[in-house]
Amino acid sequence: MTEKPQKSPVLAGVVGCPVNHSLSPVIHTIWAKRAGVDGYYIPIEVPPDYDEFARAMDSLRTVGFAGVNITIPHKENALRYADSVSENAKQTGAANMLTFSEEGAAAENSDIIGFAEAVREKKSAPGMSALVLGAGGAARGVLLALKTLGFTDIRIANRTIERAKELAELFDLTVIDWTKKSEAIDNIDILVNTTSLGMSGQPPLEFNLSALNPSALVADIVYAPLKTSLLKDAEDKGHATVNGLAMLMHQAVPGFRAWFGADAKVDDELRGELVKELARRGKS
């Protein structure tokens, strides 16, 4: 009797520099266990240089990786490396996913889906007006997500106004002076912080929420700490909030489905495990 060849485990991972802080391995490991999938999701540190990145991707493809998530500072490197690029990745100018196949490496940006789904969890009818703080790579994904959700009046404020003007031209936005950001929220439906302000080890985000519509949603893409000063202030004033953990979980879904071939569910059990992991790391 001929024995059936054993099927190799699915291999995937997250690439960045540094990368050991990432919660993505925790998320994918939980989902793989739930689905009964024989697979491994590994953190892979690669120096910032593009040539180093390209060599690492070639090696991962050679050993049979199904794909990888990409984090700072390699999101633009991933776009450059890819053989095919999705429309979302093109518009953001960055990719947080590479999927490997015989046809090559396909780049995607699931941050857009991640933020949109995190907002839908909290607000089924998000309204029309938004103020986005920050004009970096993360802001681009958030802006596209807001467009997907139907927002038509989007304002942007950034400490360097020139960068805000660049995005305003690309996405048809209204530029708000950074020093007057707290005065531009009286009729908005969602406020989103995409800056590093409020993150562990960074200065706090100084923002006066007094003029904010009581029904407005407040979102912060930071997840360390889980509740930034902005989100604490918003909750104290009765606003619904979205933290960076929600976006992180939802952006992981497309990668898991593509690479591990199984369903991935964002729920309270997963959220609870991630909160415990952040507490273990002293970052909750």
PDB file of C-alpha atoms in Angstrom:
ATOM      1  CA  MET A   1       0.000   0.000   0.000  1.00  0.00           C
ATOM      2  CA  THR A   2       1.398   3.370  -1.035  1.00  0.00           C
ATOM      3  CA  GLU A   3       1.424   6.006   1.679  1.00  0.00           C
ATOM      4  CA  LYS A   4      -0.012   9.405   0.829  1.00  0.00           C
ATOM      5  CA  PRO A   5       2.625  12.144   0.865  1.00  0.00           C
ATOM      6  CA  GLN A   6       2.259  14.392   3.859  1.00  0.00           C
ATOM      7  CA  LYS A   7       0.961  17.856   3.080  1.00  0.00           C
ATOM      8  CA  SER A   8       3.399  20.619   4.012  1.00  0.00           C
ATOM      9  CA  PRO A   9       2.236  23.126   6.624  1.00  0.00           C
ATOM     10  CA  VAL A  10       1.114  26.542   5.399  1.00  0.00           C
ATOM     11  CA  LEU A  11       3.787  29.193   5.942  1.00  0.00           C
ATOM     12  CA  ALA A  12       3.097  32.922   6.250  1.00  0.00           C
ATOM     13  CA  GLY A  13       4.421  35.802   8.329  1.00  0.00           C
ATOM     14  CA  VAL A  14       4.867  39.495   8.953  1.00  0.00           C
ATOM     15  CA  VAL A  15       7.889  41.427   7.662  1.00  0.00           C
ATOM     16  CA  GLY A  16       9.169  44.638   9.243  1.00  0.00           C
ATOM     17  CA  CYS A  17      12.006  46.349  11.093  1.00  0.00           C
ATOM     18  CA  PRO A  18      11.500  46.056  14.002  1.00  0.00           C
ATOM     19  CA  VAL A  19       8.822  43.369  13.953  1.00  0.00           C
ATOM     20  CA  ASN A  20       8.759  41.561  17.322  1.00  0.00           C
ATOM     21  CA  HIS A  21       6.192  44.036  18.664  1.00  0.00           C
ATOM     22  CA  SER A  22       3.616  42.871  16.080  1.00  0.00           C
ATOM     23  CA  LEU A  23       0.408  41.211  17.295  1.00  0.00           C
ATOM     24  CA  SER A  24      -0.225  39.641  13.891  1.00  0.00           C
ATOM     25  CA  PRO A  25       1.386  36.278  14.838  1.00  0.00           C
ATOM     26  CA  VAL A  26      -1.004  36.039  17.801  1.00  0.00           C
ATOM     27  CA  ILE A  27      -4.026  36.741  15.572  1.00  0.00           C
ATOM     28  CA  HIS A  28      -3.121  34.228  12.874  1.00  0.00           C
ATOM     29  CA  THR A  29      -2.111  31.528  15.360  1.00  0.00           C
ATOM     30  CA  ILE A  30      -5.518  31.784  17.068  1.00  0.00           C
ATOM     31  CA  TRP A  31      -7.355  31.598  13.741  1.00  0.00           C
ATOM     32  CA  ALA A  32      -5.254  28.634  12.531  1.00  0.00           C
ATOM     33  CA  LYS A  33      -6.001  26.733  15.730  1.00  0.00           C
ATOM     34  CA  ARG A  34      -9.719  27.472  15.430  1.00  0.00           C
ATOM     35  CA  ALA A  35      -9.788  26.284  11.807  1.00  0.00           C
ATOM     36  CA  GLY A  36      -7.663  23.213  12.454  1.00  0.00           C
ATOM     37  CA  VAL A  37      -5.137  24.404   9.883  1.00  0.00           C
ATOM     38  CA  ASP A  38      -1.571  23.075   9.974  1.00  0.00           C
ATOM     39  CA  GLY A  39       0.227  26.361   9.557  1.00  0.00           C
ATOM     40  CA  TYR A  40       2.727  28.793  10.988  1.00  0.00           C
ATOM     41  CA  TYR A  41       2.797  32.592  10.948  1.00  0.00           C
ATOM     42  CA  ILE A  42       6.248  33.962  11.733  1.00  0.00           C
ATOM     43  CA  PRO A  43       7.681  37.425  12.499  1.00  0.00           C
ATOM     44  CA  ILE A  44      10.536  38.168  10.069  1.00  0.00           C
ATOM     45  CA  GLU A  45      12.856  41.121  10.624  1.00  0.00           C
ATOM     46  CA  VAL A  46      14.403  42.521   7.430  1.00  0.00           C
ATOM     47  CA  PRO A  47      16.675  45.611   7.285  1.00  0.00           C
ATOM     48  CA  PRO A  48      15.093  48.697   5.652  1.00  0.00           C
ATOM     49  CA  ASP A  49      17.146  48.529   2.420  1.00  0.00           C
ATOM     50  CA  TYR A  50      15.139  47.484  -0.685  1.00  0.00           C
ATOM     51  CA  ASP A  51      17.751  45.005  -1.908  1.00  0.00           C
ATOM     52  CA  GLU A  52      17.669  43.261   1.485  1.00  0.00           C
ATOM     53  CA  PHE A  53      13.877  43.176   1.282  1.00  0.00           C
ATOM     54  CA  ALA A  54      13.877  41.734  -2.251  1.00  0.00           C
ATOM     55  CA  ARG A  55      16.362  39.008  -1.288  1.00  0.00           C
ATOM     56  CA  ALA A  56      14.265  38.088   1.739  1.00  0.00           C
ATOM     57  CA  MET A  57      11.075  37.854  -0.359  1.00  0.00           C
ATOM     58  CA  ASP A  58      12.834  35.690  -2.954  1.00  0.00           C
ATOM     59  CA  SER A  59      13.975  33.357  -0.160  1.00  0.00           C
ATOM     60  CA  LEU A  60      10.497  33.113   1.362  1.00  0.00           C
ATOM     61  CA  ARG A  61       9.013  32.234  -2.008  1.00  0.00           C
ATOM     62  CA  THR A  62      11.686  29.578  -2.557  1.00  0.00           C
ATOM     63  CA  VAL A  63      10.879  27.815   0.716  1.00  0.00           C
ATOM     64  CA  GLY A  64       7.154  27.895  -0.037  1.00  0.00           C
ATOM     65  CA  PHE A  65       5.640  30.811   1.895  1.00  0.00           C
ATOM     66  CA  ALA A  66       2.051  31.529   0.830  1.00  0.00           C
ATOM     67  CA  GLY A  67       2.399  35.216   1.620  1.00  0.00           C
ATOM     68  CA  VAL A  68       3.336  37.856   4.160  1.00  0.00           C
ATOM     69  CA  ASN A  69       1.979  40.945   5.810  1.00  0.00           C
ATOM     70  CA  ILE A  70       4.194  44.006   5.519  1.00  0.00           C
ATOM     71  CA  THR A  71       4.727  46.642   8.164  1.00  0.00           C
ATOM     72  CA  ILE A  72       7.009  49.658   8.648  1.00  0.00           C
ATOM     73  CA  PRO A  73       9.372  50.425   6.903  1.00  0.00           C
ATOM     74  CA  HIS A  74       8.675  48.051   3.998  1.00  0.00           C
ATOM     75  CA  LYS A  75       5.217  48.979   2.687  1.00  0.00           C
ATOM     76  CA  GLU A  76       6.639  50.936  -0.242  1.00  0.00           C
ATOM     77  CA  ASN A  77       9.305  48.252  -0.823  1.00  0.00           C
ATOM     78  CA  ALA A  78       6.512  45.697  -1.141  1.00  0.00           C
ATOM     79  CA  LEU A  79       4.830  47.783  -3.811  1.00  0.00           C
ATOM     80  CA  ARG A  80       8.097  48.048  -5.741  1.00  0.00           C
ATOM     81  CA  TYR A  81       8.749  44.304  -5.448  1.00  0.00           C
ATOM     82  CA  ALA A  82       5.299  43.148  -6.552  1.00  0.00           C
ATOM     83  CA  ASP A  83       4.502  41.719  -9.989  1.00  0.00           C
ATOM     84  CA  SER A  84       0.888  42.871  -9.735  1.00  0.00           C
ATOM     85  CA  VAL A  85      -0.685  45.624  -7.632  1.00  0.00           C
ATOM     86  CA  SER A  86      -4.314  46.084  -6.548  1.00  0.00           C
ATOM     87  CA  GLU A  87      -6.126  49.373  -7.057  1.00  0.00           C
ATOM     88  CA  ASN A  88      -6.182  49.990  -3.284  1.00  0.00           C
ATOM     89  CA  ALA A  89      -2.418  49.526  -3.034  1.00  0.00           C
ATOM     90  CA  LYS A  90      -1.878  51.830  -6.020  1.00  0.00           C
ATOM     91  CA  GLN A  91      -3.992  54.592  -4.519  1.00  0.00           C
ATOM     92  CA  THR A  92      -2.337  54.412  -1.101  1.00  0.00           C
ATOM     93  CA  GLY A  93       1.158  54.057  -2.561  1.00  0.00           C
ATOM     94  CA  ALA A  94       1.837  51.215  -0.111  1.00  0.00           C
ATOM     95  CA  ALA A  95       1.121  47.508   0.375  1.00  0.00           C
ATOM     96  CA  ASN A  96       0.633  45.629   3.635  1.00  0.00           C
ATOM     97  CA  MET A  97       0.152  42.237   1.941  1.00  0.00           C
ATOM     98  CA  LEU A  98       2.114  40.171  -0.564  1.00  0.00           C
ATOM     99  CA  THR A  99       0.580  36.929  -1.807  1.00  0.00           C
ATOM    100  CA  PHE A 100       2.898  34.507  -3.609  1.00  0.00           C
ATOM    101  CA  SER A 101       1.838  32.197  -6.445  1.00  0.00           C
ATOM    102  CA  GLU A 102       3.184  30.784  -9.698  1.00  0.00           C
ATOM    103  CA  GLU A 103       2.078  34.025 -11.361  1.00  0.00           C
ATOM    104  CA  GLY A 104       4.312  36.095  -9.063  1.00  0.00           C
ATOM    105  CA  ALA A 105       3.897  38.355  -6.028  1.00  0.00           C
ATOM    106  CA  ALA A 106       0.576  40.218  -5.741  1.00  0.00           C
ATOM    107  CA  ALA A 107       0.414  43.382  -3.618  1.00  0.00           C
ATOM    108  CA  GLU A 108      -2.669  44.438  -1.673  1.00  0.00           C
ATOM    109  CA  ASN A 109      -3.524  47.011   0.984  1.00  0.00           C
ATOM    110  CA  SER A 110      -6.001  45.579   3.492  1.00  0.00           C
ATOM    111  CA  ASP A 111      -5.659  48.549   5.864  1.00  0.00           C
ATOM    112  CA  ILE A 112      -8.545  50.130   3.941  1.00  0.00           C
ATOM    113  CA  ILE A 113     -10.827  47.149   4.589  1.00  0.00           C
ATOM    114  CA  GLY A 114      -9.553  46.978   8.170  1.00  0.00           C
ATOM    115  CA  PHE A 115     -10.529  50.538   9.043  1.00  0.00           C
ATOM    116  CA  ALA A 116     -13.832  50.438   7.154  1.00  0.00           C
ATOM    117  CA  GLU A 117     -14.926  47.255   8.956  1.00  0.00           C
ATOM    118  CA  ALA A 118     -13.846  48.619  12.339  1.00  0.00           C
ATOM    119  CA  VAL A 119     -16.052  51.675  11.763  1.00  0.00           C
ATOM    120  CA  ARG A 120     -18.991  49.565  10.555  1.00  0.00           C
ATOM    121  CA  GLU A 121     -18.812  47.591  13.817  1.00  0.00           C
ATOM    122  CA  LYS A 122     -19.582  50.759  15.743  1.00  0.00           C
ATOM    123  CA  LYS A 123     -21.687  52.833  13.391  1.00  0.00           C
ATOM    124  CA  SER A 124     -23.969  51.442  10.691  1.00  0.00           C
ATOM    125  CA  ALA A 125     -24.756  54.907   9.273  1.00  0.00           C
ATOM    126  CA  PRO A 126     -21.511  56.844   9.663  1.00  0.00           C
ATOM    127  CA  GLY A 127     -22.730  60.111   8.108  1.00  0.00           C
ATOM    128  CA  MET A 128     -20.982  62.325   5.604  1.00  0.00           C
ATOM    129  CA  SER A 129     -18.365  64.495   7.367  1.00  0.00           C
ATOM    130  CA  ALA A 130     -14.968  63.556   8.805  1.00  0.00           C
ATOM    131  CA  LEU A 131     -11.810  65.127  10.162  1.00  0.00           C
ATOM    132  CA  VAL A 132      -8.588  63.139   9.739  1.00  0.00           C
ATOM    133  CA  LEU A 133      -5.500  64.050  11.761  1.00  0.00           C
ATOM    134  CA  GLY A 134      -2.209  63.224  10.047  1.00  0.00           C
ATOM    135  CA  ALA A 135      -1.053  62.955   6.428  1.00  0.00           C
ATOM    136  CA  GLY A 136       1.273  59.936   6.408  1.00  0.00           C
ATOM    137  CA  GLY A 137       0.856  56.506   4.842  1.00  0.00           C
ATOM    138  CA  ALA A 138      -1.759  55.426   7.396  1.00  0.00           C
ATOM    139  CA  ALA A 139      -3.860  58.490   6.598  1.00  0.00           C
ATOM    140  CA  ARG A 140      -4.104  57.458   2.936  1.00  0.00           C
ATOM    141  CA  GLY A 141      -5.652  54.123   3.868  1.00  0.00           C
ATOM    142  CA  VAL A 142      -8.091  55.793   6.258  1.00  0.00           C
ATOM    143  CA  LEU A 143      -9.090  58.355   3.619  1.00  0.00           C
ATOM    144  CA  LEU A 144      -9.853  55.639   1.072  1.00  0.00           C
ATOM    145  CA  ALA A 145     -11.833  53.721   3.703  1.00  0.00           C
ATOM    146  CA  LEU A 146     -13.894  56.831   4.477  1.00  0.00           C
ATOM    147  CA  LYS A 147     -14.605  57.276   0.766  1.00  0.00           C
ATOM    148  CA  THR A 148     -15.707  53.617   0.636  1.00  0.00           C
ATOM    149  CA  LEU A 149     -18.045  54.256   3.569  1.00  0.00           C
ATOM    150  CA  GLY A 150     -19.681  57.159   1.732  1.00  0.00           C
ATOM    151  CA  PHE A 151     -18.062  60.183   3.368  1.00  0.00           C
ATOM    152  CA  THR A 152     -18.106  63.170   1.006  1.00  0.00           C
ATOM    153  CA  ASP A 153     -16.991  66.037   3.271  1.00  0.00           C
ATOM    154  CA  ILE A 154     -13.523  65.073   4.518  1.00  0.00           C
ATOM    155  CA  ARG A 155     -11.167  67.521   6.207  1.00  0.00           C
ATOM    156  CA  ILE A 156      -7.504  66.939   6.991  1.00  0.00           C
ATOM    157  CA  ALA A 157      -5.133  68.549   9.498  1.00  0.00           C
ATOM    158  CA  ASN A 158      -1.419  67.853   9.776  1.00  0.00           C
ATOM    159  CA  ARG A 159       1.442  69.422  11.703  1.00  0.00           C
ATOM    160  CA  THR A 160       3.220  70.033   8.376  1.00  0.00           C
ATOM    161  CA  ILE A 161       0.565  71.753   6.283  1.00  0.00           C
ATOM    162  CA  GLU A 162       2.346  71.066   2.973  1.00  0.00           C
ATOM    163  CA  ARG A 163       1.777  67.314   3.382  1.00  0.00           C
ATOM    164  CA  ALA A 164      -1.889  67.922   4.154  1.00  0.00           C
ATOM    165  CA  LYS A 165      -2.187  69.983   0.974  1.00  0.00           C
ATOM    166  CA  GLU A 166      -0.654  67.152  -1.079  1.00  0.00           C
ATOM    167  CA  LEU A 167      -3.288  64.690   0.141  1.00  0.00           C
ATOM    168  CA  ALA A 168      -6.036  67.284  -0.195  1.00  0.00           C
ATOM    169  CA  GLU A 169      -5.242  67.618  -3.886  1.00  0.00           C
ATOM    170  CA  LEU A 170      -5.162  63.843  -4.400  1.00  0.00           C
ATOM    171  CA  PHE A 171      -8.346  63.027  -2.491  1.00  0.00           C
ATOM    172  CA  ASP A 172     -10.401  66.246  -2.822  1.00  0.00           C
ATOM    173  CA  LEU A 173     -10.177  67.258   0.837  1.00  0.00           C
ATOM    174  CA  THR A 174     -10.444  70.471   2.825  1.00  0.00           C
ATOM    175  CA  VAL A 175      -7.248  71.480   4.659  1.00  0.00           C
ATOM    176  CA  ILE A 176      -7.576  72.598   8.270  1.00  0.00           C
ATOM    177  CA  ASP A 177      -4.775  74.453  10.039  1.00  0.00           C
ATOM    178  CA  TRP A 178      -3.302  72.191  12.767  1.00  0.00           C
ATOM    179  CA  THR A 179      -3.645  74.917  15.415  1.00  0.00           C
ATOM    180  CA  LYS A 180      -7.378  75.248  14.628  1.00  0.00           C
ATOM    181  CA  LYS A 181      -8.239  71.546  14.443  1.00  0.00           C
ATOM    182  CA  SER A 182     -10.388  71.586  17.611  1.00  0.00           C
ATOM    183  CA  GLU A 183     -12.507  74.345  16.052  1.00  0.00           C
ATOM    184  CA  ALA A 184     -13.316  72.317  12.939  1.00  0.00           C
ATOM    185  CA  ILE A 185     -15.368  69.523  14.540  1.00  0.00           C
ATOM    186  CA  ASP A 186     -18.729  71.084  15.346  1.00  0.00           C
ATOM    187  CA  ASN A 187     -20.579  69.264  12.531  1.00  0.00           C
ATOM    188  CA  ILE A 188     -18.454  66.197  11.782  1.00  0.00           C
ATOM    189  CA  ASP A 189     -19.569  62.588  12.159  1.00  0.00           C
ATOM    190  CA  ILE A 190     -16.173  60.977  12.729  1.00  0.00           C
ATOM    191  CA  LEU A 191     -12.802  62.146  14.042  1.00  0.00           C
ATOM    192  CA  VAL A 192      -9.781  59.966  13.207  1.00  0.00           C
ATOM    193  CA  ASN A 193      -6.248  60.234  14.568  1.00  0.00           C
ATOM    194  CA  THR A 194      -3.667  58.645  12.247  1.00  0.00           C
ATOM    195  CA  THR A 195      -0.628  60.335  13.833  1.00  0.00           C
ATOM    196  CA  SER A 196       1.773  58.770  16.346  1.00  0.00           C
ATOM    197  CA  LEU A 197       0.702  61.330  18.975  1.00  0.00           C
ATOM    198  CA  GLY A 198      -0.703  59.484  21.970  1.00  0.00           C
ATOM    199  CA  MET A 199       1.259  56.313  21.248  1.00  0.00           C
ATOM    200  CA  SER A 200       3.415  54.845  24.016  1.00  0.00           C
ATOM    201  CA  GLY A 201       6.657  56.814  24.150  1.00  0.00           C
ATOM    202  CA  GLN A 202       5.242  59.696  22.073  1.00  0.00           C
ATOM    203  CA  PRO A 203       3.836  63.087  23.148  1.00  0.00           C
ATOM    204  CA  PRO A 204       0.078  63.177  23.804  1.00  0.00           C
ATOM    205  CA  LEU A 205      -2.397  64.463  21.249  1.00  0.00           C
ATOM    206  CA  GLU A 206      -3.794  67.718  22.569  1.00  0.00           C
ATOM    207  CA  PHE A 207      -7.359  68.032  21.354  1.00  0.00           C
ATOM    208  CA  ASN A 208     -10.451  69.762  22.737  1.00  0.00           C
ATOM    209  CA  LEU A 209     -13.552  67.677  22.025  1.00  0.00           C
ATOM    210  CA  SER A 210     -16.044  70.156  23.502  1.00  0.00           C
ATOM    211  CA  ALA A 211     -17.505  71.170  20.130  1.00  0.00           C
ATOM    212  CA  LEU A 212     -17.873  67.621  18.826  1.00  0.00           C
ATOM    213  CA  ASN A 213     -21.335  66.386  17.828  1.00  0.00           C
ATOM    214  CA  PRO A 214     -22.559  64.049  20.650  1.00  0.00           C
ATOM    215  CA  SER A 215     -23.276  61.268  18.145  1.00  0.00           C
ATOM    216  CA  ALA A 216     -19.854  61.496  16.471  1.00  0.00           C
ATOM    217  CA  LEU A 217     -17.496  58.513  16.444  1.00  0.00           C
ATOM    218  CA  VAL A 218     -13.870  58.977  17.576  1.00  0.00           C
ATOM    219  CA  ALA A 219     -11.199  56.642  16.170  1.00  0.00           C
ATOM    220  CA  ASP A 220      -7.488  56.248  16.857  1.00  0.00           C
ATOM    221  CA  ILE A 221      -5.311  53.832  14.878  1.00  0.00           C
ATOM    222  CA  VAL A 222      -2.913  53.482  17.839  1.00  0.00           C
ATOM    223  CA  TYR A 223      -3.217  50.246  19.878  1.00  0.00           C
ATOM    224  CA  ALA A 224      -0.380  50.774  22.369  1.00  0.00           C
ATOM    225  CA  PRO A 225      -1.830  52.001  24.654  1.00  0.00           C
ATOM    226  CA  LEU A 226      -5.218  50.509  23.889  1.00  0.00           C
ATOM    227  CA  LYS A 227      -6.948  53.642  25.146  1.00  0.00           C
ATOM    228  CA  THR A 228      -5.133  56.805  24.177  1.00  0.00           C
ATOM    229  CA  SER A 229      -5.894  60.074  25.949  1.00  0.00           C
ATOM    230  CA  LEU A 230      -8.062  61.018  22.943  1.00  0.00           C
ATOM    231  CA  LEU A 231     -10.208  57.878  23.302  1.00  0.00           C
ATOM    232  CA  LYS A 232     -10.449  58.229  27.093  1.00  0.00           C
ATOM    233  CA  ASP A 233     -11.636  61.826  26.718  1.00  0.00           C
ATOM    234  CA  ALA A 234     -14.126  60.780  24.031  1.00  0.00           C
ATOM    235  CA  GLU A 235     -15.547  57.970  26.172  1.00  0.00           C
ATOM    236  CA  ASP A 236     -15.844  60.300  29.150  1.00  0.00           C
ATOM    237  CA  LYS A 237     -17.976  62.568  26.959  1.00  0.00           C
ATOM    238  CA  GLY A 238     -20.170  59.648  25.833  1.00  0.00           C
ATOM    239  CA  HIS A 239     -18.819  59.118  22.312  1.00  0.00           C
ATOM    240  CA  ALA A 240     -18.520  55.724  20.670  1.00  0.00           C
ATOM    241  CA  THR A 241     -14.853  54.923  19.957  1.00  0.00           C
ATOM    242  CA  VAL A 242     -12.711  52.721  17.740  1.00  0.00           C
ATOM    243  CA  ASN A 243      -9.156  51.786  18.762  1.00  0.00           C
ATOM    244  CA  GLY A 244      -6.273  50.552  16.655  1.00  0.00           C
ATOM    245  CA  LEU A 245      -6.829  46.967  17.755  1.00  0.00           C
ATOM    246  CA  ALA A 246     -10.121  46.822  15.844  1.00  0.00           C
ATOM    247  CA  MET A 247      -8.427  47.948  12.640  1.00  0.00           C
ATOM    248  CA  LEU A 248      -5.541  45.512  13.194  1.00  0.00           C
ATOM    249  CA  MET A 249      -7.875  42.534  13.563  1.00  0.00           C
ATOM    250  CA  HIS A 250      -9.996  43.373  10.536  1.00  0.00           C
ATOM    251  CA  GLN A 251      -7.027  44.093   8.249  1.00  0.00           C
ATOM    252  CA  ALA A 252      -5.671  40.610   9.049  1.00  0.00           C
ATOM    253  CA  VAL A 253      -8.757  38.802   7.687  1.00  0.00           C
ATOM    254  CA  PRO A 254      -7.959  38.965   3.917  1.00  0.00           C
ATOM    255  CA  GLY A 255      -4.439  37.616   4.447  1.00  0.00           C
ATOM    256  CA  PHE A 256      -5.553  34.674   6.565  1.00  0.00           C
ATOM    257  CA  ARG A 257      -8.253  33.711   4.072  1.00  0.00           C
ATOM    258  CA  ALA A 258      -5.855  34.012   1.113  1.00  0.00           C
ATOM    259  CA  TRP A 259      -2.931  32.116   2.663  1.00  0.00           C
ATOM    260  CA  PHE A 260      -4.501  29.624   5.062  1.00  0.00           C
ATOM    261  CA  GLY A 261      -7.666  29.028   3.026  1.00  0.00           C
ATOM    262  CA  ALA A 262     -10.019  29.188   5.987  1.00  0.00           C
ATOM    263  CA  ASP A 263     -12.469  31.614   7.547  1.00  0.00           C
ATOM    264  CA  ALA A 264     -11.279  34.246   9.986  1.00  0.00           C
ATOM    265  CA  LYS A 265     -13.667  35.734  12.518  1.00  0.00           C
ATOM    266  CA  VAL A 266     -13.175  38.959  14.461  1.00  0.00           C
ATOM    267  CA  ASP A 267     -14.963  38.531  17.792  1.00  0.00           C
ATOM    268  CA  ASP A 268     -14.761  39.231  21.510  1.00  0.00           C
ATOM    269  CA  GLU A 269     -12.726  36.083  22.163  1.00  0.00           C
ATOM    270  CA  LEU A 270      -9.988  37.207  19.763  1.00  0.00           C
ATOM    271  CA  ARG A 271     -10.108  40.742  21.127  1.00  0.00           C
ATOM    272  CA  GLY A 272      -9.790  39.411  24.667  1.00  0.00           C
ATOM    273  CA  GLU A 273      -6.716  37.340  23.811  1.00  0.00           C
ATOM    274  CA  LEU A 274      -5.028  40.361  22.226  1.00  0.00           C
ATOM    275  CA  VAL A 275      -5.836  42.562  25.199  1.00  0.00           C
ATOM    276  CA  LYS A 276      -4.253  39.946  27.473  1.00  0.00           C
ATOM    277  CA  GLU A 277      -1.166  39.833  25.246  1.00  0.00           C
ATOM    278  CA  LEU A 278      -0.841  43.627  25.359  1.00  0.00           C
ATOM    279  CA  ALA A 279      -1.148  43.492  29.150  1.00  0.00           C
ATOM    280  CA  ARG A 280       1.559  40.821  29.274  1.00  0.00           C
ATOM    281  CA  ARG A 281       3.800  43.137  27.279  1.00  0.00           C
ATOM    282  CA  GLY A 282       2.932  46.061  29.539  1.00  0.00           C
ATOM    283  CA  LYS A 283       1.327  48.075  26.727  1.00  0.00           C
ATOM    284  CA  SER A 284      -2.352  48.043  27.539  1.00  0.00           C
TER     285      SER A 284
END
